[in-house]
CSV table of C-alpha atoms and ligand atoms in Angstrom, one decimal:
chain,number,residue,atom,x,y,z
A,26,MET,CA,-14.1,-38.1,-11.4
A,27,LYS,CA,-15.2,-36.9,-8.1
A,28,THR,CA,-18.7,-36.0,-7.9
A,29,GLY,CA,-19.9,-32.7,-7.8
A,30,MET,CA,-16.8,-31.9,-9.6
A,31,THR,CA,-18.5,-32.9,-13.3
A,32,ASN,CA,-19.7,-29.6,-14.4
A,33,LYS,CA,-17.2,-28.0,-13.1
A,34,ALA,CA,-15.7,-25.2,-16.0
A,35,ARG,CA,-12.0,-25.1,-15.8
A,36,ALA,CA,-10.2,-22.3,-17.4
A,37,ALA,CA,-6.7,-20.8,-17.8
A,38,ALA,CA,-6.1,-16.9,-16.2
A,39,ILE,CA,-4.0,-14.2,-18.4
A,40,ILE,CA,-2.7,-11.9,-16.4
A,41,ALA,CA,-2.8,-8.5,-17.7
A,42,ALA,CA,0.4,-6.8,-16.5
A,43,ALA,CA,2.4,-5.0,-19.2
A,44,GLY,CA,0.8,-1.8,-18.8
A,45,SER,CA,3.5,1.6,-18.7
A,46,SER,CA,2.0,3.1,-14.9
A,47,SER,CA,2.1,6.1,-16.8
A,48,ARG,CA,-0.4,7.9,-14.3
A,49,MET,CA,1.5,6.5,-11.2
A,50,GLY,CA,4.7,9.0,-12.4
A,51,GLY,CA,7.1,6.1,-14.0
A,52,ARG,CA,6.5,4.3,-11.0
A,53,ASP,CA,5.6,0.4,-11.7
A,54,LYS,CA,1.7,-0.1,-9.5
A,55,LEU,CA,2.3,-3.8,-10.0
A,56,PHE,CA,5.3,-3.4,-7.7
A,57,ALA,CA,3.7,-0.8,-5.2
A,58,ASP,CA,3.2,-2.4,-1.7
A,59,LEU,CA,-0.3,-3.0,-0.6
A,60,ASP,CA,-0.4,-4.5,3.1
A,61,GLY,CA,3.0,-5.9,2.6
A,62,ALA,CA,3.0,-7.7,-1.3
A,63,PRO,CA,3.3,-6.6,-4.7
A,64,VAL,CA,-0.1,-5.0,-6.2
A,65,ILE,CA,0.7,-8.1,-8.8
A,66,MET,CA,1.0,-10.5,-6.0
A,67,HIS,CA,-2.3,-9.9,-5.0
A,68,SER,CA,-4.4,-10.8,-8.3
A,69,VAL,CA,-1.8,-13.8,-9.2
A,70,LEU,CA,-2.6,-15.5,-5.4
A,71,ALA,CA,-6.6,-15.4,-5.9
A,72,PHE,CA,-6.0,-17.1,-9.2
A,73,GLU,CA,-4.0,-19.9,-7.3
A,74,LYS,CA,-6.4,-20.2,-4.7
A,75,ALA,CA,-9.1,-20.3,-7.6
A,76,GLU,CA,-10.6,-23.8,-7.9
A,77,SER,CA,-12.0,-23.6,-11.2
A,78,ILE,CA,-8.2,-22.4,-12.8
A,79,ASP,CA,-5.8,-24.5,-14.2
A,80,GLU,CA,-2.8,-22.5,-15.2
A,81,ILE,CA,-2.1,-18.9,-14.5
A,82,ILE,CA,-0.4,-16.9,-17.5
A,83,ILE,CA,0.7,-13.8,-16.6
A,84,ALA,CA,1.5,-11.2,-20.0
A,85,ALA,CA,4.4,-8.7,-18.4
A,86,ARG,CA,6.8,-6.2,-19.7
A,87,PHE,CA,9.9,-8.1,-20.9
A,88,ASP,CA,12.2,-6.1,-17.9
A,89,SER,CA,10.0,-7.1,-15.2
A,90,ILE,CA,10.0,-10.9,-16.7
A,91,VAL,CA,12.3,-12.1,-14.7
A,92,LYS,CA,10.8,-10.4,-11.2
A,93,ILE,CA,7.4,-11.9,-11.6
A,94,ARG,CA,9.4,-15.1,-12.1
A,95,GLN,CA,10.5,-14.5,-8.4
A,96,LEU,CA,7.8,-13.6,-7.2
A,97,CYS,CA,6.2,-16.2,-8.3
A,98,LYS,CA,8.5,-18.5,-6.4
A,99,GLU,CA,8.9,-16.4,-3.4
A,100,TYR,CA,4.9,-16.8,-3.2
A,101,GLY,CA,4.8,-20.5,-3.4
A,102,ILE,CA,2.7,-20.3,-6.6
A,103,THR,CA,2.1,-24.1,-7.3
A,104,LYS,CA,0.2,-23.5,-11.3
A,105,PRO,CA,1.8,-24.0,-14.1
A,106,LEU,CA,2.8,-21.0,-14.6
A,107,ILE,CA,3.9,-18.7,-17.5
A,108,VAL,CA,5.3,-15.4,-17.6
A,109,THR,CA,5.6,-13.9,-21.1
A,110,GLU,CA,6.5,-10.9,-23.0
A,111,GLY,CA,2.6,-8.3,-22.9
A,112,ALA,CA,3.0,-6.0,-25.8
A,113,GLU,CA,1.6,-2.0,-26.3
A,114,THR,CA,-1.5,-2.8,-26.4
A,115,ARG,CA,-4.6,-4.5,-24.4
A,116,GLN,CA,-5.3,-6.9,-27.5
A,117,GLU,CA,-2.0,-7.7,-28.2
A,118,THR,CA,-1.3,-8.5,-24.7
A,119,VAL,CA,-3.7,-10.9,-24.6
A,120,ALA,CA,-2.8,-12.5,-27.4
A,121,CYS,CA,0.5,-12.5,-27.1
A,122,ALA,CA,-0.6,-14.4,-24.1
A,123,LEU,CA,-2.4,-17.1,-25.9
A,124,ARG,CA,0.1,-18.2,-28.4
A,125,ALA,CA,1.8,-19.8,-25.2
A,126,ASN,CA,-1.2,-21.5,-24.1
A,127,SER,CA,-5.0,-22.3,-24.1
A,128,SER,CA,-7.7,-24.1,-22.9
A,129,GLY,CA,-11.1,-23.9,-23.4
A,130,ILE,CA,-11.9,-21.3,-21.2
A,131,ILE,CA,-9.9,-18.0,-21.1
A,132,ALA,CA,-10.0,-15.3,-17.7
A,133,VAL,CA,-8.5,-12.2,-18.3
A,134,HIS,CA,-7.5,-10.0,-15.6
A,135,ASP,CA,-6.4,-6.2,-15.3
A,136,GLY,CA,-3.2,-6.9,-12.9
A,137,ALA,CA,-3.8,-3.8,-11.5
A,138,ARG,CA,-7.3,-4.9,-9.7
A,139,PRO,CA,-5.8,-7.0,-7.1
A,140,PHE,CA,-9.0,-7.2,-4.5
A,141,ILE,CA,-10.5,-9.9,-6.5
A,142,THR,CA,-11.2,-13.0,-4.8
A,143,PRO,CA,-10.7,-16.5,-5.7
A,144,GLU,CA,-15.1,-17.0,-4.5
A,145,PHE,CA,-15.5,-14.3,-7.4
A,146,ILE,CA,-13.1,-15.5,-10.0
A,147,ASP,CA,-15.1,-18.9,-10.0
A,148,ARG,CA,-18.6,-17.9,-9.9
A,149,ILE,CA,-17.5,-15.7,-13.1
A,150,ILE,CA,-15.8,-18.7,-14.6
A,151,GLY,CA,-18.7,-21.0,-14.0
A,152,LEU,CA,-21.1,-19.1,-16.4
A,153,ALA,CA,-18.7,-18.8,-18.8
A,154,PRO,CA,-19.5,-22.4,-20.6
A,155,GLU,CA,-23.2,-21.8,-20.7
A,156,LYS,CA,-22.4,-17.4,-22.1
A,157,GLY,CA,-19.7,-17.3,-24.0
A,158,ALA,CA,-18.8,-14.4,-22.4
A,159,VAL,CA,-19.0,-12.4,-19.7
A,160,ILE,CA,-17.9,-9.8,-17.8
A,161,PRO,CA,-18.2,-8.1,-14.3
A,162,ALA,CA,-19.7,-4.8,-13.9
A,163,VAL,CA,-20.9,-2.4,-11.6
A,164,LYS,CA,-23.9,0.5,-12.0
A,165,VAL,CA,-22.2,4.1,-12.0
A,166,LYS,CA,-23.3,6.0,-8.9
A,167,GLU,CA,-22.4,9.4,-10.6
A,168,THR,CA,-24.2,10.8,-13.3
A,169,VAL,CA,-22.0,11.0,-17.3
A,170,LYS,CA,-21.8,13.6,-19.1
A,171,VAL,CA,-20.5,13.4,-22.7
A,172,VAL,CA,-18.1,16.3,-22.9
A,173,ARG,CA,-16.6,17.6,-26.0
A,174,GLY,CA,-14.7,20.9,-26.8
A,175,GLY,CA,-14.6,21.9,-22.8
A,176,ARG,CA,-18.7,21.4,-23.8
A,177,VAL,CA,-21.7,18.7,-22.7
A,178,ILE,CA,-23.3,17.3,-25.6
A,179,SER,CA,-25.6,15.4,-23.8
A,180,THR,CA,-26.4,13.5,-20.4
A,181,PRO,CA,-26.6,9.6,-20.9
A,182,ASP,CA,-29.6,7.3,-18.9
A,183,ARG,CA,-27.5,6.2,-16.0
A,184,ASP,CA,-29.6,2.7,-16.0
A,185,GLU,CA,-28.1,1.5,-18.5
A,186,LEU,CA,-24.4,2.7,-17.4
A,187,TYR,CA,-22.0,0.3,-16.3
A,188,LEU,CA,-18.4,-0.1,-14.6
A,189,VAL,CA,-16.5,-2.8,-16.5
A,190,GLN,CA,-14.1,-5.0,-14.6
A,191,THR,CA,-11.7,-7.6,-14.1
A,192,PRO,CA,-12.0,-11.7,-15.4
A,193,GLN,CA,-13.5,-11.0,-18.8
A,194,VAL,CA,-14.1,-15.0,-19.2
A,195,PHE,CA,-14.8,-16.4,-22.6
A,196,LEU,CA,-14.6,-19.5,-24.2
A,197,PHE,CA,-11.6,-20.2,-26.0
A,198,GLU,CA,-13.3,-20.4,-29.2
A,199,LYS,CA,-15.3,-18.0,-29.2
A,200,TYR,CA,-12.7,-15.6,-28.2
A,201,GLN,CA,-11.0,-16.8,-31.3
A,202,GLU,CA,-13.9,-15.6,-33.8
A,203,ALA,CA,-14.3,-12.4,-31.6
A,204,VAL,CA,-11.2,-12.1,-32.9
A,205,GLU,CA,-10.7,-12.5,-36.5
A,206,LYS,CA,-14.2,-11.3,-37.2
A,207,ALA,CA,-13.2,-7.6,-35.7
A,208,ARG,CA,-11.0,-8.2,-37.6
A,209,GLU,CA,-13.1,-8.2,-40.9
A,210,ALA,CA,-15.7,-5.6,-39.7
A,211,ASP,CA,-12.7,-2.8,-39.4
A,212,ARG,CA,-9.5,-3.4,-39.5
A,213,ASN,CA,-8.2,0.2,-39.2
A,214,ALA,CA,-9.8,0.4,-35.6
A,215,PRO,CA,-8.6,1.6,-32.7
A,216,PRO,CA,-6.8,-0.9,-30.4
A,217,VAL,CA,-10.0,-1.7,-27.8
A,218,THR,CA,-9.2,-1.4,-24.1
A,219,ASP,CA,-11.5,-4.4,-22.8
A,220,ASP,CA,-11.7,-7.8,-24.5
A,221,ALA,CA,-15.5,-8.1,-24.4
A,222,GLN,CA,-15.3,-5.0,-27.0
A,223,LEU,CA,-13.9,-7.4,-29.7
A,224,PHE,CA,-16.8,-9.1,-29.3
A,225,GLU,CA,-19.1,-6.1,-29.6
A,226,ARG,CA,-16.8,-5.1,-33.5
A,227,ALA,CA,-17.7,-8.3,-34.1
A,228,GLY,CA,-21.2,-8.3,-33.7
A,229,MET,CA,-21.7,-11.4,-30.5
A,230,GLU,CA,-23.6,-11.5,-27.0
A,231,VAL,CA,-21.1,-10.6,-23.6
A,232,PHE,CA,-23.4,-10.7,-21.1
A,233,VAL,CA,-22.8,-8.8,-18.2
A,234,THR,CA,-22.5,-10.6,-14.2
A,235,GLU,CA,-23.1,-8.6,-10.8
A,236,GLY,CA,-19.3,-6.9,-10.3
A,237,ASP,CA,-17.6,-5.7,-6.9
A,238,TYR,CA,-17.4,-2.3,-6.3
A,239,GLY,CA,-14.3,-2.9,-4.4
A,240,ASN,CA,-12.5,-4.8,-7.1
A,241,ILE,CA,-11.3,-1.8,-8.3
A,242,LYS,CA,-7.7,-0.7,-10.8
A,243,ILE,CA,-4.7,0.8,-9.2
A,244,THR,CA,-4.7,3.4,-11.8
A,245,THR,CA,-3.0,6.3,-9.4
A,246,LYS,CA,-1.0,6.3,-6.2
A,247,ASP,CA,-4.1,8.1,-4.1
A,248,ASP,CA,-5.8,4.0,-5.0
A,249,LEU,CA,-4.0,2.3,-2.9
A,250,PRO,CA,-5.7,2.2,0.4
A,251,CYS,CA,-4.6,4.3,3.7
A,252,SER,CA,-1.1,2.6,4.6
A,253,GLU,CA,-0.3,0.6,8.1
A,254,LEU,CA,-0.6,2.4,11.2
A,255,ARG,CA,2.1,1.8,13.8
A,256,ILE,CA,1.4,3.3,18.2
A,257,GLY,CA,4.5,3.7,20.0
A,258,SER,CA,4.4,4.7,23.7
A,259,GLY,CA,7.3,5.1,25.8
A,260,TYR,CA,7.7,6.9,29.5
A,261,ASP,CA,11.5,7.6,31.6
A,262,VAL,CA,12.1,9.6,35.4
A,263,HIS,CA,16.0,10.9,35.6
A,264,ARG,CA,16.7,12.4,39.3
A,265,PHE,CA,18.2,16.4,39.4
A,266,ALA,CA,21.4,16.2,39.9
A,267,ARG,CA,23.8,19.1,40.5
A,268,ASP,CA,26.0,21.1,38.5
A,269,ARG,CA,24.3,19.1,34.9
A,270,LYS,CA,22.4,21.7,32.4
A,271,LEU,CA,18.6,21.3,32.6
A,272,ILE,CA,18.2,19.6,28.5
A,273,LEU,CA,14.3,19.3,27.7
A,274,CYS,CA,13.6,18.5,24.2
A,275,GLY,CA,16.6,19.6,23.3
A,276,ALA,CA,16.0,23.3,25.4
A,277,GLU,CA,17.8,24.2,27.6
A,278,ILE,CA,16.8,25.1,30.8
A,279,PRO,CA,17.7,27.8,33.6
A,280,HIS,CA,17.6,25.7,36.4
A,281,GLU,CA,19.6,25.5,39.8
A,282,GLU,CA,19.4,21.8,39.2
A,283,GLY,CA,20.0,19.3,35.6
A,284,LEU,CA,18.8,15.0,35.5
A,285,PHE,CA,21.2,12.8,36.0
A,286,GLY,CA,21.8,10.6,33.4
A,287,HIS,CA,24.6,9.2,30.6
A,288,SER,CA,23.7,11.0,27.8
A,289,ASP,CA,22.9,14.6,28.4
A,290,ALA,CA,19.6,13.3,30.1
A,291,ASP,CA,17.1,14.8,27.8
A,292,VAL,CA,14.3,12.6,29.7
A,293,ALA,CA,11.4,13.8,27.0
A,294,VAL,CA,13.5,13.0,24.5
A,295,HIS,CA,14.0,9.7,26.0
A,296,ALA,CA,10.2,8.8,26.3
A,297,LEU,CA,10.1,9.5,22.4
A,298,MET,CA,12.3,7.5,21.5
A,299,ASP,CA,10.4,4.6,23.5
A,300,ALA,CA,7.6,5.1,21.7
A,301,LEU,CA,9.6,5.9,17.7
A,302,LEU,CA,10.6,2.3,18.4
A,303,GLY,CA,8.6,0.6,20.5
A,304,ALA,CA,6.0,1.1,17.4
A,305,LEU,CA,7.8,-0.8,15.4
A,306,ALA,CA,8.5,-3.3,17.8
A,307,LEU,CA,12.2,-2.1,17.9
A,308,GLY,CA,13.9,-2.4,21.4
A,309,ASP,CA,14.3,0.2,23.9
A,310,ILE,CA,16.6,3.1,23.6
A,311,GLY,CA,19.2,0.7,25.8
A,312,ARG,CA,19.2,-1.6,23.3
A,313,HIS,CA,20.2,0.5,20.7
A,314,PHE,CA,22.6,2.8,23.2
A,315,PRO,CA,23.5,1.0,25.9
A,316,ASN,CA,24.0,3.9,28.9
A,317,THR,CA,28.2,1.7,29.7
A,318,GLY,CA,28.8,2.9,25.9
A,319,PRO,CA,31.6,5.8,26.6
A,320,GLN,CA,30.8,6.7,22.8
A,321,TYR,CA,27.3,7.8,24.4
A,322,LYS,CA,28.8,10.0,27.4
A,323,GLY,CA,27.4,12.9,27.6
A,324,ILE,CA,25.6,12.9,24.0
A,325,SER,CA,23.1,14.5,23.1
A,326,SER,CA,19.7,12.7,23.3
A,327,MET,CA,18.8,15.4,20.1
A,328,GLU,CA,21.3,13.3,18.2
A,329,LEU,CA,19.8,9.8,19.2
A,330,LEU,CA,16.7,10.7,18.4
A,331,ARG,CA,17.6,12.0,14.4
A,332,ARG,CA,19.5,8.5,14.4
A,333,VAL,CA,16.1,6.7,15.5
A,334,MET,CA,14.3,8.5,12.8
A,335,VAL,CA,16.7,7.3,10.4
A,336,LEU,CA,15.5,3.9,11.9
A,337,ILE,CA,12.1,4.1,11.6
A,338,ASN,CA,12.6,5.6,7.2
A,339,GLU,CA,14.5,2.5,6.5
A,340,LYS,CA,11.6,0.3,7.7
A,341,GLY,CA,9.4,2.4,5.5
A,342,TYR,CA,7.9,4.3,8.4
A,343,SER,CA,7.1,8.4,9.4
A,344,PRO,CA,5.0,9.5,12.5
A,345,SER,CA,2.2,11.1,11.9
A,346,ASN,CA,2.1,12.6,15.0
A,347,ILE,CA,4.0,13.0,18.5
A,348,ASP,CA,2.1,13.1,21.9
A,349,ILE,CA,4.6,14.2,24.6
A,350,THR,CA,4.1,15.4,28.3
A,351,ILE,CA,6.7,16.4,30.5
A,352,ILE,CA,6.2,15.5,34.3
A,353,ALA,CA,7.3,18.1,36.5
A,354,ASP,CA,6.9,20.3,40.1
A,355,ARG,CA,9.5,22.8,39.2
A,356,PRO,CA,10.6,24.9,36.8
A,357,LYS,CA,7.7,26.4,35.0
A,358,LEU,CA,8.1,25.6,31.4
A,359,ALA,CA,5.4,27.6,29.4
A,360,ASP,CA,8.1,29.6,28.0
A,361,TYR,CA,10.2,26.6,26.1
A,362,ILE,CA,7.4,24.9,24.5
A,363,LEU,CA,7.1,26.5,21.4
A,364,GLN,CA,11.2,25.7,21.2
A,365,MET,CA,10.5,22.1,22.6
A,366,ARG,CA,8.7,21.8,19.9
A,367,GLU,CA,10.7,23.1,16.9
A,368,ASN,CA,13.1,20.6,18.1
A,369,ILE,CA,11.5,17.9,17.7
A,370,ALA,CA,9.5,19.0,14.7
A,371,GLU,CA,12.8,19.3,13.1
A,372,ALA,CA,14.6,15.8,14.5
A,373,CYS,CA,11.7,14.2,13.1
A,374,ARG,CA,10.5,15.8,10.3
A,375,ILE,CA,6.9,16.7,10.0
A,376,PRO,CA,4.9,19.7,10.4
A,377,LEU,CA,5.0,21.6,13.8
A,378,ASN,CA,1.2,21.0,14.5
A,379,ARG,CA,2.2,17.1,14.6
A,380,ILE,CA,4.0,17.1,17.6
A,381,SER,CA,2.5,18.0,20.9
A,382,VAL,CA,5.0,19.3,23.8
A,383,LYS,CA,2.7,19.2,27.6
A,384,ALA,CA,3.7,20.2,30.9
A,385,THR,CA,2.3,19.3,34.4
A,386,THR,CA,2.7,18.7,37.7
A,387,GLU,CA,1.8,16.3,40.8
A,388,GLU,CA,1.0,18.8,42.8
A,389,GLY,CA,3.7,17.8,44.7
A,390,LEU,CA,3.2,13.9,45.2
A,391,GLY,CA,5.1,11.4,43.3
A,392,LEU,CA,8.5,12.7,41.3
A,393,ALA,CA,7.6,17.3,42.9
A,394,GLY,CA,11.0,17.9,44.1
A,395,LYS,CA,12.5,14.7,43.1
A,396,GLY,CA,13.2,14.3,39.7
A,397,ILE,CA,11.2,14.8,36.2
A,398,GLY,CA,10.1,12.2,34.1
A,399,ALA,CA,7.9,12.2,30.5
A,400,ASN,CA,5.7,10.4,28.2
A,401,ALA,CA,5.4,9.3,24.2
A,402,ILE,CA,3.4,8.6,22.5
A,403,CYS,CA,4.0,8.3,18.6
A,404,LEU,CA,1.0,7.4,16.2
A,405,LEU,CA,3.8,5.7,13.0
A,406,LYS,CA,2.4,5.5,8.6
A,407,GLU,CA,3.5,3.4,6.6
A,408,VAL,CA,4.8,5.5,3.1
A,409,HIS,CA,4.0,4.0,0.4
A,410,ALA,CA,6.3,6.1,-2.4
A,411,MET,CA,9.7,4.8,-0.1
A,412,ARG,CA,9.0,1.0,-0.2
A,413,GLN,CA,8.9,-0.6,-3.8
A,414,PHE,CA,9.1,-4.4,-4.2
A,415,THR,CA,13.0,-5.2,-6.3
B,15,LIG,MG1,16.2,7.9,30.2
């Protein structure tokens, strides 16, 4: 036996993943995307890495068993794994998992608490041999009222109020004893909402250890942290050409010259498309719509923008805001700015107040008289609702 390992407690993890997600609008919170991985896998990976865990038992809904097994394979779970069917209530779910297996210590965890760490798990399990039943909890920060029928009944002393988390860790023998005693104490008691409650009903002690305010349970979409943000920039210049229309952000602007180009030469939309593609590292418009392609000859750049938006949306992103600067000494663009913004808002399907189009001159230097340039910056945000791991 290795030195230092002698007194290390070993445990089986039981991950409760059979909830109905009724507060997530029917969408299964356990499979919602969190930083590029499904919520449930964050928990499973923490137990995979925790030194004190020997095996992982996941109690899932019948229709997600195969999916969870597949995910565990994809994420390289190496510890002995059992994915079994959970039940309607928490208590029954844990009971199902226990029937599947039993070890000296069990650590029962909510599958919807993805922010636990292996160190946190090991610390609580380390306390179990001595304490028998240990749960992590944090002090309530706000005032809590007891309310009945829309009226305040009382205000409990805040110093005694704690928010309870998981993993809740028990000596398996003690857990079985608690289940038995709790049943004897009241056969008609309502189901427990956490496992420690069984010990309370049985009149057995439960010890509290310091929890982590970050160890939240995902119950509604708002609990999912801010989605990923990506920034992109684009720049383009086209020179003036006779007998061409001048199109900027889809608006036709009366001028004696237009811009030279394979498409309608809408330089502002070209810069914007490069910014959108750049934000997701998808290359540039030359790659997606080569100017050798006859199908793009004279095409409206607004049409190309709509196609770029399809790509962006398919990747699960949507623009948060867009800022375009058009560099032109002539013509004057002030009267067309609103129309340009409306065109972009419509194509990108975001509100007008998130689209900025500005015009500037180069004081007779640089491009002056020769053409028009444009600069675009966009911020893309990940749209959680559009991405579910299947
Ligand atoms: Mg161009």
